[in-house]
Coordinates of C-alpha atoms in Angstrom, one line a residue:
X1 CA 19.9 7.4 -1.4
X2 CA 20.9 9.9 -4.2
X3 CA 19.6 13.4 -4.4
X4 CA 17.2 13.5 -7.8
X5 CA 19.1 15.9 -10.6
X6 CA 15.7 16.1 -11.7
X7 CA 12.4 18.1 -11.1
X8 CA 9.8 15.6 -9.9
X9 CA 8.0 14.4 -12.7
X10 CA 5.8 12.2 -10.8
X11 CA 2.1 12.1 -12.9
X12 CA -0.9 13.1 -10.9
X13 CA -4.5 13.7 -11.5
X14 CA -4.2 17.0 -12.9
X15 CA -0.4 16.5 -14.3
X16 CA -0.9 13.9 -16.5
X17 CA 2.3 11.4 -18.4
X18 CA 2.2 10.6 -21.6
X19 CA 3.1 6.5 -22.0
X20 CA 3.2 4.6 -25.1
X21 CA -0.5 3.4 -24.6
X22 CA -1.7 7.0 -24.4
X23 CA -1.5 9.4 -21.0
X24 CA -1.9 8.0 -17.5
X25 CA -3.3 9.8 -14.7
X26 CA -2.9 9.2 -11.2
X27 CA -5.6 9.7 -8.4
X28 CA -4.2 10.1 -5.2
X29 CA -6.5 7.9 -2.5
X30 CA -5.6 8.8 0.9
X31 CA -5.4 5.6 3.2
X32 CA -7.1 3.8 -0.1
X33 CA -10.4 4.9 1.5
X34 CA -13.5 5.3 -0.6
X35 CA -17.0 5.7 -0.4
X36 CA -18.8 3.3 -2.7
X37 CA -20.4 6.5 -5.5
X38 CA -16.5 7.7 -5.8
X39 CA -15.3 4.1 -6.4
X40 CA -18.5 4.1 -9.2
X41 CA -17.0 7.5 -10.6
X42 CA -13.8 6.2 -10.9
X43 CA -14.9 3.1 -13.1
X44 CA -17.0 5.2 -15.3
X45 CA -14.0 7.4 -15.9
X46 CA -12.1 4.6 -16.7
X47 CA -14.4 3.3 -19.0
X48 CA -15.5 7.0 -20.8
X49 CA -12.2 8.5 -20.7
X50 CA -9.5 5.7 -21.0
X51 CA -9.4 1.6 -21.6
X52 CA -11.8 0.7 -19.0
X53 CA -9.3 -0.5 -16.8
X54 CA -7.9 0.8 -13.5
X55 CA -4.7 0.3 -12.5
X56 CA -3.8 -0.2 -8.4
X57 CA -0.3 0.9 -7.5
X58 CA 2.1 0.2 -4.7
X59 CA 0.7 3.6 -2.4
X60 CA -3.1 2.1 -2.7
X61 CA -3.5 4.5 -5.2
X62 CA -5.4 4.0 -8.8
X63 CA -4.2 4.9 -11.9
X64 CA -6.0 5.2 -15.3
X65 CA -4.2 4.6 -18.7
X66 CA -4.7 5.4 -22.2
X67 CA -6.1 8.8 -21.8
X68 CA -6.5 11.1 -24.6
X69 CA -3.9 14.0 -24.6
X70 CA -7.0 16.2 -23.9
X71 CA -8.7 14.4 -21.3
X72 CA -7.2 16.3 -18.6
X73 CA -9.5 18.6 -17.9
X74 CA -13.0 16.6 -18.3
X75 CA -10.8 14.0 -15.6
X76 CA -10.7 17.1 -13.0
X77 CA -14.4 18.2 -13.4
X78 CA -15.2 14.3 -12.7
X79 CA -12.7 13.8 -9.8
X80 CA -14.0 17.2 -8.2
X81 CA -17.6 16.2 -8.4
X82 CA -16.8 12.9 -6.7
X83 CA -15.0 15.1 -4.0
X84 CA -11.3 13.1 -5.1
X85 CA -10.0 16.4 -5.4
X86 CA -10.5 19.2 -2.7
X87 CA -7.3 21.2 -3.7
X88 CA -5.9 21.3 -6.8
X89 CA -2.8 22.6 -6.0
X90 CA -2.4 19.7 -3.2
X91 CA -3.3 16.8 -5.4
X92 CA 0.1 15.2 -5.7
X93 CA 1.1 15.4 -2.0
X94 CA -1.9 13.0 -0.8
X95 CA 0.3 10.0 -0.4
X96 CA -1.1 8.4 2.7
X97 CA -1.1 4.6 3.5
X98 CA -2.8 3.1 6.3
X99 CA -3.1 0.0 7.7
X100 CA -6.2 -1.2 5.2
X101 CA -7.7 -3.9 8.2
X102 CA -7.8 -1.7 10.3
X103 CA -10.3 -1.8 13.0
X104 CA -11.7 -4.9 11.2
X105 CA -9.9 -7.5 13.1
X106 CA -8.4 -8.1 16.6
X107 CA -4.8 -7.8 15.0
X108 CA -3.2 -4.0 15.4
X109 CA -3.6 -1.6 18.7
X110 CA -6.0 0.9 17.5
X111 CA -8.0 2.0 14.4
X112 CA -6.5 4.4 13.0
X113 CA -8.6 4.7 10.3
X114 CA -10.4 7.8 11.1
X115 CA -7.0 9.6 11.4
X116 CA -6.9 9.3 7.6
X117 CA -9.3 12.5 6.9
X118 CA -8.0 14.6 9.4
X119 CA -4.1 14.1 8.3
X120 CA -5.2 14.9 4.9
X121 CA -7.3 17.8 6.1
X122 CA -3.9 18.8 7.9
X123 CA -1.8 18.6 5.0
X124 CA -4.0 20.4 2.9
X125 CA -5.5 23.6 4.8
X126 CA -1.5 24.6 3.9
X127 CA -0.1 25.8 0.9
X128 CA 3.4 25.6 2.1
X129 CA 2.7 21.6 1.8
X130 CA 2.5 21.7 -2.0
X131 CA 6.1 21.9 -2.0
X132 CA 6.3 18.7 -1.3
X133 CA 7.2 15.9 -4.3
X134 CA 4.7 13.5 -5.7
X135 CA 6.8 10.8 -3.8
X136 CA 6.8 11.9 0.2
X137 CA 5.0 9.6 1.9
X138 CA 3.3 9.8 5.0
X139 CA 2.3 5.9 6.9
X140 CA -0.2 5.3 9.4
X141 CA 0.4 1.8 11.0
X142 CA -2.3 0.2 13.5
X143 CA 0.6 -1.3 14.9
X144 CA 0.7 -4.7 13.0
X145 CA 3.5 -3.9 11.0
X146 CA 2.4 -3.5 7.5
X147 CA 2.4 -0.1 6.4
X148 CA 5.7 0.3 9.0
X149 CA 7.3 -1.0 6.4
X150 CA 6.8 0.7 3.1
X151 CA 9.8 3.2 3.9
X152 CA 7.9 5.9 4.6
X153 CA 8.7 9.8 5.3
X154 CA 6.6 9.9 8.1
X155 CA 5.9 7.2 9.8
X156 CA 3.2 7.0 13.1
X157 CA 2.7 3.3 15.0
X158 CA 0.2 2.0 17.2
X159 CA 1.6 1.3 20.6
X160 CA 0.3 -0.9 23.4
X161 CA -0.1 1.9 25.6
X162 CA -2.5 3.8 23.1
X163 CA -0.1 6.2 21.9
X164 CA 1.5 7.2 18.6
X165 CA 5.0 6.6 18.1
X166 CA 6.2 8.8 15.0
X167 CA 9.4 8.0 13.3
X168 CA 11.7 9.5 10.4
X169 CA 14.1 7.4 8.2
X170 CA 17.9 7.4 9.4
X171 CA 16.5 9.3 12.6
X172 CA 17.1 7.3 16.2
X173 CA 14.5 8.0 18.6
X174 CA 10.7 9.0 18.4
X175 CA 7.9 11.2 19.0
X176 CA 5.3 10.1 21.2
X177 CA 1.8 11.7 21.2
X178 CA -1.6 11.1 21.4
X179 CA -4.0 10.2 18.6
X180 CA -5.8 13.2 17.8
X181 CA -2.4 15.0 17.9
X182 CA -1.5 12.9 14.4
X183 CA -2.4 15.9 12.0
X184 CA -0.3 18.4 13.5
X185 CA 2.6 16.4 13.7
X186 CA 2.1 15.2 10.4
X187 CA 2.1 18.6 9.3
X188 CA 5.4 20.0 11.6
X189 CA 7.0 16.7 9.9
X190 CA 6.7 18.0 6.3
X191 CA 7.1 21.5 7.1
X192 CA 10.9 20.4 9.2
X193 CA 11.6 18.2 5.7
X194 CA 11.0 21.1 3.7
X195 CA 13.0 23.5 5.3
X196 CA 15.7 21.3 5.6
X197 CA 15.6 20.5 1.5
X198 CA 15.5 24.2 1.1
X199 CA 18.8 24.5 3.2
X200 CA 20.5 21.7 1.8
X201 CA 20.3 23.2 -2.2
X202 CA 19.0 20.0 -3.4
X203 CA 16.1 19.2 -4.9
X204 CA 15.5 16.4 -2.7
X205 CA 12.0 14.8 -2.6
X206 CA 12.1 12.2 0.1
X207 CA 13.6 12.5 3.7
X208 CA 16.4 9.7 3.0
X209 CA 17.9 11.9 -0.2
X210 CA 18.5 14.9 2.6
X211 CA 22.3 15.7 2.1
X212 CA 24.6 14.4 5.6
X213 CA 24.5 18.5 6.7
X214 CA 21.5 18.7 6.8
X215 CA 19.7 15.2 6.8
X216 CA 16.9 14.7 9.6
X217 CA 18.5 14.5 13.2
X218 CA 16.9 13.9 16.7
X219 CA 17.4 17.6 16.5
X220 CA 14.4 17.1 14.5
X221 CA 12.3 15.3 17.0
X222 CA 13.0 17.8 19.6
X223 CA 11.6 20.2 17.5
X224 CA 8.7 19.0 16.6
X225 CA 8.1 17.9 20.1
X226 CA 8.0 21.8 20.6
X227 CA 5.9 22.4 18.2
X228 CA 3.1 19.7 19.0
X229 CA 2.4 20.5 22.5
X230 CA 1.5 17.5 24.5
X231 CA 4.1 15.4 22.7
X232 CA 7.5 13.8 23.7
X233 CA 10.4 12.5 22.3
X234 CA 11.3 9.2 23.4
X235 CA 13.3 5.9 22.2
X236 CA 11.7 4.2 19.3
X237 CA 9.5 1.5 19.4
X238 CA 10.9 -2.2 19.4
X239 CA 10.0 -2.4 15.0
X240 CA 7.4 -4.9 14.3
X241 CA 8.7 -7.2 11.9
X242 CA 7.0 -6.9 8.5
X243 CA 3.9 -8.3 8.4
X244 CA 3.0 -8.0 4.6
X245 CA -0.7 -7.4 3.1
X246 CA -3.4 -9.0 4.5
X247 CA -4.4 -12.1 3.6
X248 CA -7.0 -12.5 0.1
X249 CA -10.7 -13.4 1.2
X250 CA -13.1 -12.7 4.2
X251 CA -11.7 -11.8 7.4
X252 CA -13.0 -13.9 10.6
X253 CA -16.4 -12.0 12.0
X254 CA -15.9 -9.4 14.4
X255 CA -19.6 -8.3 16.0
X256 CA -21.6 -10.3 13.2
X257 CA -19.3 -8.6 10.3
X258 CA -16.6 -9.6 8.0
X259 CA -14.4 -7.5 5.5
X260 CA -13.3 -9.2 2.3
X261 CA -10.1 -9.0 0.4
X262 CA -10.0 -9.1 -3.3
X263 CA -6.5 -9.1 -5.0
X264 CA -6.4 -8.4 -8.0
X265 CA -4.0 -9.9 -10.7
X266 CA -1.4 -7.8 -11.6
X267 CA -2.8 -4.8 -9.5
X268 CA -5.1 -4.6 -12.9
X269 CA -8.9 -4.4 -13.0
X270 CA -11.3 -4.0 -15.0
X271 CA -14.1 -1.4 -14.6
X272 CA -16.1 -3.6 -14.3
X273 CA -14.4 -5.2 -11.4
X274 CA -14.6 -2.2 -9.9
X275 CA -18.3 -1.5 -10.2
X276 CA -18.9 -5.0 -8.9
X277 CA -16.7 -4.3 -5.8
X278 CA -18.3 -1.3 -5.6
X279 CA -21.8 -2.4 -5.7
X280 CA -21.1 -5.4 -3.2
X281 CA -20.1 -2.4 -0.3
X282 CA -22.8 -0.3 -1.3
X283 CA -25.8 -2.8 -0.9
X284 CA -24.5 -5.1 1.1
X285 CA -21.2 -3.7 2.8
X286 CA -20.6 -0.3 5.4
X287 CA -20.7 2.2 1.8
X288 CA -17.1 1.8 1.6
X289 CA -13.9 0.1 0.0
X290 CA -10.1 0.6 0.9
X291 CA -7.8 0.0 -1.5
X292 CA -4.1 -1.7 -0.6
X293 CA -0.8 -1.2 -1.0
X294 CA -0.6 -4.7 -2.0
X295 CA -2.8 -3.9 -5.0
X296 CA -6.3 -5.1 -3.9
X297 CA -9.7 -4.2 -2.5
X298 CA -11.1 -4.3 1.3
X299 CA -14.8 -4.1 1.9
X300 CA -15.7 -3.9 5.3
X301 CA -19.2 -4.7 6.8
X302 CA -20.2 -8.0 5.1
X303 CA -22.3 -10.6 6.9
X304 CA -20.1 -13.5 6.5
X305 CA -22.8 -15.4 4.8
X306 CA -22.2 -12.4 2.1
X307 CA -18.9 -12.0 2.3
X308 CA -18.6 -16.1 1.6
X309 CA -20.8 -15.7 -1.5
X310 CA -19.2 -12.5 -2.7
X311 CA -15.8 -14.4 -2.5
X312 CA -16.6 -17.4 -4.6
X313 CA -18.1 -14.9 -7.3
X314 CA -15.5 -12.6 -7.6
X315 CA -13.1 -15.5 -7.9
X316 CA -15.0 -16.6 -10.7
X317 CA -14.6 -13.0 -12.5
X318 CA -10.8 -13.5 -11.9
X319 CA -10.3 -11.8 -8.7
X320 CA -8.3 -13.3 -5.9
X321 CA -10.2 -14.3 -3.0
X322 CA -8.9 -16.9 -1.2
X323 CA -5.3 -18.9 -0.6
X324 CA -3.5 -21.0 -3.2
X325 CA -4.5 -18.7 -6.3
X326 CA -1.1 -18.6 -7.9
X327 CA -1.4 -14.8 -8.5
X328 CA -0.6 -14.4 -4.5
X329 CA 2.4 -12.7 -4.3
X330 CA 2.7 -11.9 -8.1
X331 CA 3.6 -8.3 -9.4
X332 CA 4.9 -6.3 -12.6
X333 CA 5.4 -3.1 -14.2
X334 CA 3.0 -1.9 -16.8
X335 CA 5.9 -3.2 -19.3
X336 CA 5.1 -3.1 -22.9
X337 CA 3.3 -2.2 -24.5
X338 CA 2.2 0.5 -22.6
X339 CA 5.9 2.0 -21.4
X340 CA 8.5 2.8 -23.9
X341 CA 11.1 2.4 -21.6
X342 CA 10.3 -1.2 -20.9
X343 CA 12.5 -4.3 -22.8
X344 CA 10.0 -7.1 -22.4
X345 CA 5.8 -7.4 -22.0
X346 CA 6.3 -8.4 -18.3
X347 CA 2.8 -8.9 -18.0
X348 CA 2.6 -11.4 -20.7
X349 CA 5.8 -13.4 -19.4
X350 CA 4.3 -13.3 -15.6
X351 CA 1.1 -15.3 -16.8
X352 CA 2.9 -17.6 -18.9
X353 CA 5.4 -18.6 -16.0
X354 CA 2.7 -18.4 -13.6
X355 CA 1.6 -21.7 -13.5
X356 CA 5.1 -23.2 -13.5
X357 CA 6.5 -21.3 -10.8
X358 CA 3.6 -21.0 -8.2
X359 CA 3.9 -20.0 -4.4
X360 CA 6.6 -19.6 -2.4
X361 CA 8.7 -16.0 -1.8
X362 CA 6.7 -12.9 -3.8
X363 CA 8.0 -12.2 -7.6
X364 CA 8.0 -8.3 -9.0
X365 CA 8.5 -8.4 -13.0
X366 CA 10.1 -5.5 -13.9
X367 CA 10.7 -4.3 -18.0
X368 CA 13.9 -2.3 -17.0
X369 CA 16.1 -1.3 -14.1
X370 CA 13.6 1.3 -12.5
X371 CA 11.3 -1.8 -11.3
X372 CA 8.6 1.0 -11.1
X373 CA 6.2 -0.4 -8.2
X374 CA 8.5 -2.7 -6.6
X375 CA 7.6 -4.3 -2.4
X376 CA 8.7 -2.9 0.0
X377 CA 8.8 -4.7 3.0
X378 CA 9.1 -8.5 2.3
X379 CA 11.8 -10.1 0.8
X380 CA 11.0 -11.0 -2.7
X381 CA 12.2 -12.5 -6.1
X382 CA 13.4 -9.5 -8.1
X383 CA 13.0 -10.7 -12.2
X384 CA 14.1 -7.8 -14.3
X385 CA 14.0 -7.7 -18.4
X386 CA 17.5 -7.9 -20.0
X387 CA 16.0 -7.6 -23.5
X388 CA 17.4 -11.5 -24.2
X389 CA 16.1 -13.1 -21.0
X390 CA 15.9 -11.7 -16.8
X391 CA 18.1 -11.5 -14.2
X392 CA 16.7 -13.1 -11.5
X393 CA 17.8 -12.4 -7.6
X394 CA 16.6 -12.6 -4.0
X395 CA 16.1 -9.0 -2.7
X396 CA 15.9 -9.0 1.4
X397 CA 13.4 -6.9 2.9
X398 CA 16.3 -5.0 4.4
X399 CA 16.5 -2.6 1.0
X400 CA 20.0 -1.6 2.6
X401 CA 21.1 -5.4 2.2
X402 CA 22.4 -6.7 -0.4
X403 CA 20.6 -9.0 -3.2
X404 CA 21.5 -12.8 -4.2
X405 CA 21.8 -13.4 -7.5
X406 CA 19.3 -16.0 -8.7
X407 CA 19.8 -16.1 -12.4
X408 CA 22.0 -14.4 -14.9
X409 CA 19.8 -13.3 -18.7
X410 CA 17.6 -16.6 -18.4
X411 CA 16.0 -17.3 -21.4
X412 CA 12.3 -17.7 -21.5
X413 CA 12.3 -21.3 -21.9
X414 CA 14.4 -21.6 -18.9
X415 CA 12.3 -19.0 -17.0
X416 CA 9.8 -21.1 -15.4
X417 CA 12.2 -23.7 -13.9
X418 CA 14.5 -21.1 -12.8
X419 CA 12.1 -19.0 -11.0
X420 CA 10.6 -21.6 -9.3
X421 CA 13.4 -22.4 -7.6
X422 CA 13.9 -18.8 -6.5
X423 CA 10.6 -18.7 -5.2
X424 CA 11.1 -21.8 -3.3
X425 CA 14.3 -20.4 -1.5
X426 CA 12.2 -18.7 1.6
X427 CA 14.9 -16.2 3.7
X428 CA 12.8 -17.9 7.0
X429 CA 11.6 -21.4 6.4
X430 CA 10.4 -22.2 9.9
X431 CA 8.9 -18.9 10.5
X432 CA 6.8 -18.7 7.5
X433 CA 5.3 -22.6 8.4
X434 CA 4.6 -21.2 11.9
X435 CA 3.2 -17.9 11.1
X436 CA 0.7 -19.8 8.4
X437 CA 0.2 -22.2 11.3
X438 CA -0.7 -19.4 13.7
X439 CA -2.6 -17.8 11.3
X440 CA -5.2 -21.3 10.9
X441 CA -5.5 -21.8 14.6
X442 CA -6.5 -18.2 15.0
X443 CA -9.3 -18.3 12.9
X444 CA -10.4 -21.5 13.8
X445 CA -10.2 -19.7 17.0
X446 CA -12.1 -16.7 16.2
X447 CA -14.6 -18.5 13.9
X448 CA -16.2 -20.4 16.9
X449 CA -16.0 -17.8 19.8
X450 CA -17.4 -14.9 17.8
X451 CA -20.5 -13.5 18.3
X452 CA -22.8 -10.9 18.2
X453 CA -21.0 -8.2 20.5
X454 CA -20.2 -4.5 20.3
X455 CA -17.0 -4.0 18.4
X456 CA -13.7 -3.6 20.8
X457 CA -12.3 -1.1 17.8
X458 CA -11.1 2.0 20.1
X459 CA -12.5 4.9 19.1
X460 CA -10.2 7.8 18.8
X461 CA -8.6 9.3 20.4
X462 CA -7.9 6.9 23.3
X463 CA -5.4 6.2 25.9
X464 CA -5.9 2.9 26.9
X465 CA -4.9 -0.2 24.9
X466 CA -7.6 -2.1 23.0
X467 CA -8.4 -5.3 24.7
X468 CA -8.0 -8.7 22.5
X469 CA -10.0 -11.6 22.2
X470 CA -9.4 -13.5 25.4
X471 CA -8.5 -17.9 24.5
X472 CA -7.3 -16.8 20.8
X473 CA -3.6 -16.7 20.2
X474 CA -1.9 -13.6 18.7
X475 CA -0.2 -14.2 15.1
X476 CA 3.0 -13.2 15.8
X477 CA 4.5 -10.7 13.2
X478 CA 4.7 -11.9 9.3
X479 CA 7.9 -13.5 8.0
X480 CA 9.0 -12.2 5.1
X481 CA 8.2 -14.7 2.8
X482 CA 4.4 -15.0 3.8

């Protein structure tokens, strides 16, 4: 990966960009956790302050658009009262994703959920950290395989034995060390990364943009296993294949409670969406809602009687809440008009394609070559504006491999055919069947041997493996094209 010749530009809540719909702010959401009043602040803001829409990105953060140039500094005082920003200077450097079901199904090895505060409370009791670009990431996994495979700067897995495994890009090897050692490994992590950009010269942001002399080395493990005492290096964990988001709709009960996925079109809601989201885990739900790096909503701690009725309305308000909607798997850029750089309304093309070239392999519509908000993690249909037509190829999950071409400038009234044909091109044909046939029977499963028991979410830390539900199969890991 190149080093940037460029500071980092990347907007925040406090650094706001200007865009050709206005300026856009983004609000850092560690782990996409929030408690139902800052979710309600957020939508108000949206609606008072910008076009009463909030945007979900590709980190489980939100973004809100068409901003006044001054409407920085009435945005802060509202973030700060909702306690979405406890330092200023750290605002930027929040980026966090977790594994958004976690501890709210029997998939995964451990909740790492409440590891989510205290990372952040790691990261930001130092000022040295606010060196770091709007773009390191840091990924907590429960040991699934979803957010082990957003290419993250700091990666830290869920392993059957109860421990973390953390891992850096490029880097063989791992550390090994126990939950509650998380935040101060995080911390060693960005504190190695910076001291090694400092060394190199560069202005590099992310761990994979190191220069070869002084790139991240198992040196680097050793070192931070000094420095996090209790910890070990060891060989990295056999990867989990990708597992991808979860699935739209209510999660099988677990102790009398469901969780319920909303996807949202486009990543795009409405604050009014929002509110009703928020609303739903307020009076009916545990207070909170986790937003996803797949660009929807988690409530957890729905009676599934709820959780049912919740689905069905929200689909009616143009949510996604259950399988088959032919938004599953659909992404784009903000596109025009809202970014100048953009050579198509990408939105607008998506919607009229959609019903044309429904399920299959994901689809990312990007105005221009950035493709600003692309997966990670899946293979997926890449469909980028030409300014005449898209180019349309098959991207592998592997971002070192490289893509197919699917389609050369195709015009738009070529567009549908030709992009259904992409989509129907799955890199795994008889692994996506089985893993959707796993999927059924485990529910089915689950569905009839739940019932009211104490949750077996470990609390942490721990050191023994969680147990699973004993008769229902494990899903294996998520092909690609799922």
């Amino acid at each position: 990966m190149p080093t940037p010749a460029r500071g980092d530009a990347c907007p925040g809540a406090l650094r706001l960009h200007e865009a050709a719909d206005g300026h856009l702010a983004r609000v850092r959401i560690p782990g996409g956790l929030l408690r139902a009043p800052q979710a309600m602040a957020l939508a108000r803001a949206a609606e008072d302050l910008g076009d009463a829409h909030l945007d979900l990105t590709s980190r489980g953060n939100v973004q809100l658009r068409a901003l006044p140039a001054d409407a920085g500094r009435e945005l802060a005082a509202r973030l700060a009262e909702a306690d979405l920003l406890p330092s200023p200077a750290h605002e930027r450097i929040r980026n966090l994703v977790a594994s958004p079901l976690s501890g709210l199904d029997d998939e995964g090895h451990a909740d790492v959920t409440p590891l989510v505060p205290a990372v952040d409370a790691a990261l930001l009791a130092d000022p040295a950290t606010t060196a770091l670009s709007g773009r390191f990431l840091f990924a907590l996994d429960d040991g699934r395989g979803d957010t082990a495979a957003l290419d993250a700067d700091v990666t830290m897995l869920a392993t059957p034995d109860g421990d973390l495994a953390l891992t850096l890009p490029g880097v063989p090897g791992s550390l090994r060390l126990l939950p509650d050692q998380a935040p101060a490994a995080a911390h060693a992590a960005a504190l190695l990364f910076l001291a090694a950009a400092r060394a190199s010269g560069t202005r590099a942001w992310r761990v994979a943009e190191l220069p070869p002399g002084q790139a991240l080395s198992t040196a680097t493990l050793t070192e931070l296993a000094a420095r996090v005492r209790g910890s070990r290096t060891a060989p990295a964990p056999e990867p989990p294949a990708p597992y991808g988001g979860p699935r739209p709709g209510p999660t099988p009960p677990r102790a009398g409670r469901s969780a319920l996925h909303a996807l949202a079109p486009l990543g795009r809601l409405t604050a009014y969406h929002w509110r009703e989201l928020a609303e739903l885990a307020a009076r009916h739900g545990a207070g909170t809602l986790r937003a996803t790096p797949w660009r929807g909503i988690v409530v957890p701690g729905l009676t599934p009687d709820r959780a049912a009725e919740a689905a069905a309305g929200l689909a009616r308000a143009g949510l996604v809440t259950g399988e088959g909607s032919p938004w599953e798997g659909v992404g784009a850029c903000t596109g025009r008009p809202g970014c100048v750089k953009s050579l198509a309304d990408v939105r607008a093309d998506a919607r009229a394609a959609l019903d044309a070239a429904p399920g299959g392999l994901p689809v990312y519509w990007s105005g221009c070559e950035r493709r600003c908000g692309h997966p990670r993690g899946t293979a997926w249909v890449d469909a980028v504006a030409t300014g005449t037509g898209y180019d349309l190829a098959h991207r592998p999950a592997d971002p070192a491999a490289e893509p197919r071409p699917a389609g050369r400038d195709v015009p738009a009234h070529r567009l549908p055919e030709a992009l259904a044909a992409a989509r129907r091109t799955p890199s795994d044909p008889p692994a996506h069947a089985a893993r959707r046939r796993q999927e059924r029977a485990r529910a089915e499963c689950l569905s009839t041997r739940r019932t009211a028991r104490p949750s077996t979410a470990s609390p942490l830390p721990r050191s023994v493996p969680r147990p699973t539900s004993p008769g229902c199969p494990r899903t294996s890991p998520r092909s690609p094209s799922a």
